[in-house]
Coordinates of C-alpha atoms and ligand atoms in Angstrom, one line a residue:
M1 CA 122.6 95.2 101.1
Q2 CA 121.8 97.3 98.0
A3 CA 119.8 95.1 95.3
E4 CA 121.7 96.4 92.6
D5 CA 125.0 95.3 93.6
K6 CA 124.5 92.0 94.2
D7 CA 122.8 89.6 91.0
A8 CA 122.5 92.7 89.2
I9 CA 119.0 92.9 89.9
R10 CA 117.3 96.1 88.4
I11 CA 115.1 97.4 91.4
R12 CA 116.4 99.2 94.0
R13 CA 115.3 98.1 97.1
R14 CA 115.8 101.1 99.0
P15 CA 116.5 104.8 98.1
P16 CA 120.0 105.4 97.4
T17 CA 121.9 107.4 99.9
G18 CA 122.9 110.1 97.3
P19 CA 124.8 110.2 94.2
P20 CA 128.4 108.5 94.4
V21 CA 131.1 110.8 95.5
H22 CA 133.8 111.8 93.2
Y23 CA 137.4 112.8 94.3
V24 CA 140.0 115.3 92.7
G25 CA 142.9 116.0 94.6
T26 CA 141.5 117.1 97.9
F27 CA 138.0 118.0 96.6
Q28 CA 134.9 116.2 97.1
F29 CA 131.7 116.4 94.8
R30 CA 128.8 114.5 94.1
L31 CA 127.2 114.7 90.7
H32 CA 123.7 114.9 91.0
T33 CA 121.7 113.0 88.5
P34 CA 117.7 113.4 88.1
D35 CA 117.6 109.7 88.8
H36 CA 119.0 108.6 91.7
A37 CA 116.5 110.5 94.1
N38 CA 112.7 109.5 92.4
P39 CA 111.5 105.7 91.9
R40 CA 111.9 104.3 88.5
N41 CA 109.2 102.2 88.4
I42 CA 105.8 101.6 90.7
L43 CA 107.8 98.5 92.4
E44 CA 110.9 100.6 93.3
Q45 CA 108.1 102.9 94.7
I46 CA 106.6 100.2 96.6
L47 CA 109.4 99.0 98.3
W48 CA 110.8 102.3 99.3
D49 CA 107.5 103.4 100.8
K50 CA 107.7 99.4 102.3
D51 CA 111.3 100.3 103.7
S52 CA 110.0 103.3 105.3
Q53 CA 106.7 101.7 107.1
L54 CA 109.2 98.4 108.1
T55 CA 111.5 101.1 110.0
L56 CA 108.6 102.4 112.0
M57 CA 107.2 98.8 112.3
K58 CA 110.3 97.3 113.9
E59 CA 110.5 100.4 116.6
R60 CA 107.3 99.3 117.7
Q61 CA 107.7 95.5 117.7
P62 CA 111.6 94.5 118.0
L63 CA 112.3 90.9 116.4
A64 CA 112.9 90.1 119.7
V65 CA 109.3 90.7 121.2
L66 CA 108.0 89.0 117.7
Q67 CA 110.0 85.8 118.6
R68 CA 108.5 85.7 122.0
L69 CA 105.0 85.8 120.4
L70 CA 105.2 83.0 118.2
P71 CA 104.7 80.1 120.3
G72 CA 101.8 81.5 120.7
A73 CA 100.4 81.7 116.9
P74 CA 98.1 79.3 115.4
P75 CA 99.8 76.3 114.1
V76 CA 101.4 76.1 110.6
R77 CA 99.3 74.1 108.0
D78 CA 100.8 72.6 105.0
F79 CA 100.7 75.2 102.3
V80 CA 102.5 72.7 99.3
Q81 CA 100.8 69.6 100.3
A82 CA 97.4 71.3 100.3
L83 CA 98.2 72.2 96.6
K84 CA 99.4 68.8 95.8
D85 CA 96.2 67.1 97.5
S86 CA 93.7 69.3 95.3
Y87 CA 95.6 69.0 92.1
H88 CA 95.6 65.1 92.4
T89 CA 91.9 65.1 93.4
T90 CA 90.9 67.4 90.8
G91 CA 92.9 67.0 88.2
M92 CA 93.1 70.5 87.4
P93 CA 95.7 73.3 88.8
A94 CA 94.9 73.6 92.6
L95 CA 93.2 77.2 93.3
I96 CA 95.3 79.9 95.3
A97 CA 92.4 82.3 95.5
E98 CA 93.6 86.3 96.2
L99 CA 91.7 88.5 98.6
K100 CA 92.7 91.8 96.9
K101 CA 90.7 94.6 97.0
A102 CA 92.6 97.3 95.1
S103 CA 96.1 97.1 93.2
P104 CA 98.2 99.7 91.6
S105 CA 97.6 98.4 88.1
K106 CA 93.6 98.4 88.3
G107 CA 92.5 100.8 91.5
L108 CA 89.6 99.4 93.3
L109 CA 88.6 95.9 92.4
R110 CA 85.9 95.7 95.2
P111 CA 84.4 98.5 97.2
N112 CA 82.4 96.0 99.5
F113 CA 85.2 94.0 100.8
D114 CA 84.8 91.7 103.5
P115 CA 87.7 89.6 103.7
V116 CA 86.4 86.4 105.9
S117 CA 83.0 86.0 103.9
I118 CA 85.2 86.2 101.0
A119 CA 87.9 83.5 102.4
Q120 CA 84.8 81.9 103.5
A121 CA 83.1 81.6 99.8
Y122 CA 86.6 80.8 98.3
Q123 CA 87.3 77.6 100.6
K124 CA 83.6 76.2 100.0
N125 CA 84.0 76.8 96.3
G126 CA 87.3 74.5 95.7
A127 CA 90.3 76.8 96.7
A128 CA 93.3 75.1 98.3
C129 CA 94.6 77.5 99.4
L130 CA 94.1 81.7 99.9
S131 CA 96.8 84.2 99.6
V132 CA 95.8 87.5 101.4
L133 CA 97.5 90.8 100.4
T134 CA 98.6 92.8 103.2
D135 CA 100.3 95.8 101.8
E136 CA 97.7 98.8 102.8
K137 CA 99.2 101.7 100.4
Y138 CA 99.0 100.2 97.1
F139 CA 96.4 97.1 98.0
Q140 CA 94.1 98.1 101.0
G141 CA 95.3 95.0 102.2
S142 CA 96.2 94.7 106.2
F143 CA 97.7 92.1 108.6
E144 CA 94.4 92.7 110.3
N145 CA 92.5 90.8 107.2
L146 CA 95.3 87.9 107.5
H147 CA 94.4 87.7 111.1
A148 CA 90.7 88.1 110.8
I149 CA 90.6 84.8 108.2
R150 CA 92.8 83.0 110.4
S151 CA 90.8 83.6 113.6
A152 CA 87.4 82.7 111.7
G153 CA 88.6 79.4 111.6
I154 CA 89.1 79.3 107.9
K155 CA 91.2 75.2 106.8
C156 CA 93.1 76.4 103.5
P157 CA 96.5 77.4 104.4
L158 CA 96.8 81.0 104.0
L159 CA 100.2 82.7 101.8
C160 CA 100.8 85.9 103.4
K161 CA 101.4 88.0 100.2
E162 CA 104.0 91.1 101.2
F163 CA 106.9 92.8 99.3
I164 CA 109.6 90.9 101.8
I165 CA 112.7 92.8 102.0
D166 CA 113.7 92.0 105.7
A167 CA 113.7 88.6 107.4
W168 CA 111.8 90.8 110.3
Q169 CA 108.7 90.4 108.0
I170 CA 108.4 86.6 107.9
Y171 CA 108.3 86.5 111.8
Y172 CA 105.5 89.2 112.0
A173 CA 103.6 87.2 109.0
R174 CA 104.2 83.8 111.0
S175 CA 102.5 85.6 114.3
K176 CA 99.7 86.5 112.4
G177 CA 99.0 83.1 111.2
A178 CA 100.5 82.9 107.7
D179 CA 101.7 79.6 106.6
A180 CA 103.4 80.7 103.8
I181 CA 105.1 83.6 102.3
L182 CA 106.2 85.0 99.5
L183 CA 110.2 86.1 97.9
I184 CA 110.1 88.0 95.2
A185 CA 113.4 87.2 92.8
A186 CA 113.3 91.0 91.1
V187 CA 113.7 92.2 94.4
L188 CA 116.2 89.9 96.5
P189 CA 119.5 89.0 95.8
D190 CA 120.0 85.3 96.0
A191 CA 121.8 85.5 99.3
D192 CA 118.5 86.8 100.7
I193 CA 116.7 84.3 99.0
K194 CA 118.8 81.4 100.7
Y195 CA 118.9 82.9 103.9
M196 CA 114.6 84.0 103.9
I197 CA 114.2 80.4 102.9
K198 CA 116.2 79.1 105.7
I199 CA 114.0 81.2 108.2
C200 CA 111.1 79.8 106.7
N201 CA 112.2 76.2 107.1
M202 CA 112.4 77.0 110.9
L203 CA 109.4 78.2 111.6
G204 CA 107.6 75.9 109.1
L205 CA 106.6 78.2 106.4
A206 CA 106.2 77.8 102.7
A207 CA 108.6 80.0 100.5
L208 CA 106.8 80.8 97.2
V209 CA 109.4 81.9 95.3
E210 CA 108.4 84.3 92.3
V211 CA 110.2 84.9 89.3
H212 CA 109.2 86.5 85.8
D213 CA 112.1 86.2 83.4
E214 CA 114.6 83.3 82.4
R215 CA 117.1 85.1 83.9
E216 CA 115.1 85.2 87.4
M217 CA 114.0 81.5 86.9
D218 CA 118.2 80.2 86.1
R219 CA 118.6 82.1 89.5
V220 CA 116.3 80.4 91.6
L221 CA 116.6 77.1 90.1
A222 CA 120.1 77.6 90.9
I223 CA 119.2 77.2 94.8
D224 CA 118.6 73.9 96.1
S225 CA 116.3 74.7 99.0
V226 CA 113.5 76.2 96.5
N227 CA 110.8 73.7 95.9
L228 CA 107.8 75.8 94.9
I229 CA 107.7 78.4 92.1
G230 CA 105.7 81.1 91.1
I231 CA 105.8 82.5 87.6
N232 CA 104.3 86.0 87.8
N233 CA 102.7 86.9 84.1
R234 CA 102.7 90.2 85.2
N235 CA 105.7 92.2 84.8
L236 CA 105.7 94.5 88.0
E237 CA 107.8 97.2 86.4
T238 CA 105.5 97.7 83.5
F239 CA 102.0 95.8 84.5
E240 CA 102.1 94.4 81.3
V241 CA 100.4 91.0 81.7
D242 CA 100.9 88.1 79.2
I243 CA 100.2 84.3 79.8
S244 CA 102.2 83.0 77.7
N245 CA 105.2 83.9 80.3
T246 CA 104.4 80.7 82.1
K247 CA 104.8 78.7 79.0
R248 CA 107.9 80.1 78.0
L249 CA 109.7 79.6 81.3
L250 CA 108.6 76.3 81.2
E251 CA 110.5 75.0 78.0
G252 CA 112.7 72.8 77.4
E253 CA 116.1 72.4 79.9
R254 CA 113.8 74.5 82.8
G255 CA 111.1 72.6 82.5
R256 CA 113.1 69.2 82.9
I257 CA 114.9 70.4 86.1
I258 CA 111.3 71.3 87.5
A259 CA 110.1 68.1 86.7
Q260 CA 113.2 66.3 88.2
R261 CA 113.5 68.2 91.5
D262 CA 109.7 67.6 92.0
I263 CA 109.4 71.6 92.7
L264 CA 105.5 72.8 92.3
V265 CA 105.0 75.7 89.7
V266 CA 102.0 77.9 90.4
G267 CA 101.3 80.3 87.3
E268 CA 100.3 83.6 88.3
S269 CA 98.1 86.8 87.2
G270 CA 96.2 87.1 84.4
L271 CA 94.1 84.1 84.7
F272 CA 90.3 84.7 83.5
T273 CA 88.8 81.8 81.2
P274 CA 88.8 78.0 81.4
E275 CA 91.2 78.4 78.2
D276 CA 93.5 80.6 80.5
I277 CA 93.6 78.1 83.2
T278 CA 93.9 74.9 80.7
F279 CA 96.8 76.6 78.8
V280 CA 99.1 77.4 81.8
Q281 CA 97.9 73.6 82.9
S282 CA 99.5 72.2 79.5
S283 CA 102.4 74.6 80.1
G284 CA 103.5 72.4 83.0
V285 CA 101.6 74.3 86.3
Q286 CA 100.1 72.0 88.9
A287 CA 98.7 75.2 90.5
V288 CA 97.4 78.9 89.7
L289 CA 97.0 82.1 91.7
V290 CA 94.4 84.2 90.7
G291 CA 92.8 87.8 92.0
E292 CA 91.2 90.0 89.8
S293 CA 89.0 88.1 87.8
L294 CA 87.3 86.1 90.7
I295 CA 87.2 89.2 93.2
K296 CA 85.4 91.6 90.7
Q297 CA 82.7 89.0 90.4
E298 CA 79.5 89.9 92.2
D299 CA 80.0 86.2 94.2
P300 CA 83.5 85.4 94.0
G301 CA 83.0 82.2 95.6
K302 CA 80.7 81.0 92.5
A303 CA 83.1 82.6 90.1
I304 CA 85.5 79.9 90.5
A305 CA 83.5 77.1 88.6
G306 CA 83.0 79.5 85.9
L307 CA 86.9 80.3 85.8
F308 CA 87.3 76.3 85.9
G309 CA 85.0 75.7 83.5
K310 CA 83.7 72.9 86.3
D311 CA 83.0 72.9 89.9
I312 CA 86.3 72.2 91.3
S313 CA 84.8 72.0 94.9
V314 CA 85.0 68.9 97.1
P315 CA 82.2 67.2 98.6
T316 CA 82.2 67.0 102.3
Ligands
LIG401 O1 98.7 93.5 90.4 C1 98.8 94.4 90.3 O2 98.8 95.8 89.8 C2 100.3 94.7 90.7 C3 101.2 95.8 90.8 C4 102.7 95.6 91.0 C5 102.9 94.8 91.9 C6 102.4 93.7 92.3 C7 101.1 93.5 91.7 N1 100.6 92.5 91.8 C8 100.7 91.4 92.4 C9 100.1 89.7 92.0 O3 101.3 89.6 91.2 C10 98.8 89.5 91.5 O4 98.4 89.9 93.0 C11 98.5 88.2 91.5 O5 99.2 87.7 90.9 C12 96.8 88.5 90.9 O6 96.9 88.3 89.9 P1 95.5 89.0 89.1 O7 95.0 87.5 88.9 O8 95.8 89.2 87.6 O9 94.4 89.9 89.9

């Protein structure tokens, strides 16, 4: 399904097959527009590349083969419960600390990137869960990193931070040890979100459904099975970051529905100071997802206390 058709999603998930065919009598012709062959923004560019990469990955490991591997995958941990437990223990938003070597907006963030030791430092210093970027081309991440972190015995549940456009990717993430996956409302029609959440439920995975504006929030709130929403303060088309986005999307009726349905909300992106954390907490989030402000520090683990304004690690 082309994302544009359904739910009026702006992001085109794959390159269009070409401009529409026009018929005049027995003649057929296409009007070539400069727009159709080129991605309109970075998010489209990432998704179009993802589409080509996926074709190859699925050829190498068809779904039936992947499904046979799943019983051997490490057991799933409860991502949402880990966030709730941390929130109740510390009284601060639970931290999902991101392993982010590079990004399209900021380039290389951490040249000396050792995923396992960073994951250990995050865990030791109070992260409730970890987010592992797996996109290679734009974030210099990998599924090997996800697998290595899981195999190293890290107890924090792991979010596979990937641009998911095909159910195959959910099975693949699980086979590499993921406990949660990301579904971005800007790129997925409602029917796909519902279908993918069903697969997550079947596999025991949590689905973090990400929104950026009121329209996406309303679409997602209309889906009964959603229990974990991420509000991204970064506009993925323009890279603009504004943390008041979190507050705006949780005001009024939307906030009331979220509270009534006990949906856990994660504030994502652009969080750098204890004041930022207090601001999103007072807006209504129970968790935060943080990459840049931790990963760029000499010691990303110790940077957690700096970000929260206090030590949030729980003595073992
Ligand atoms: O970070 C980017 O430049 C980016 C560009 C295009 C699509 C997604 C992108 N980032 C994903 C995220 O939303 C962040 O990695 C995550 O929320 C952490 O953000 P931050 O703390 O600001 O690094």
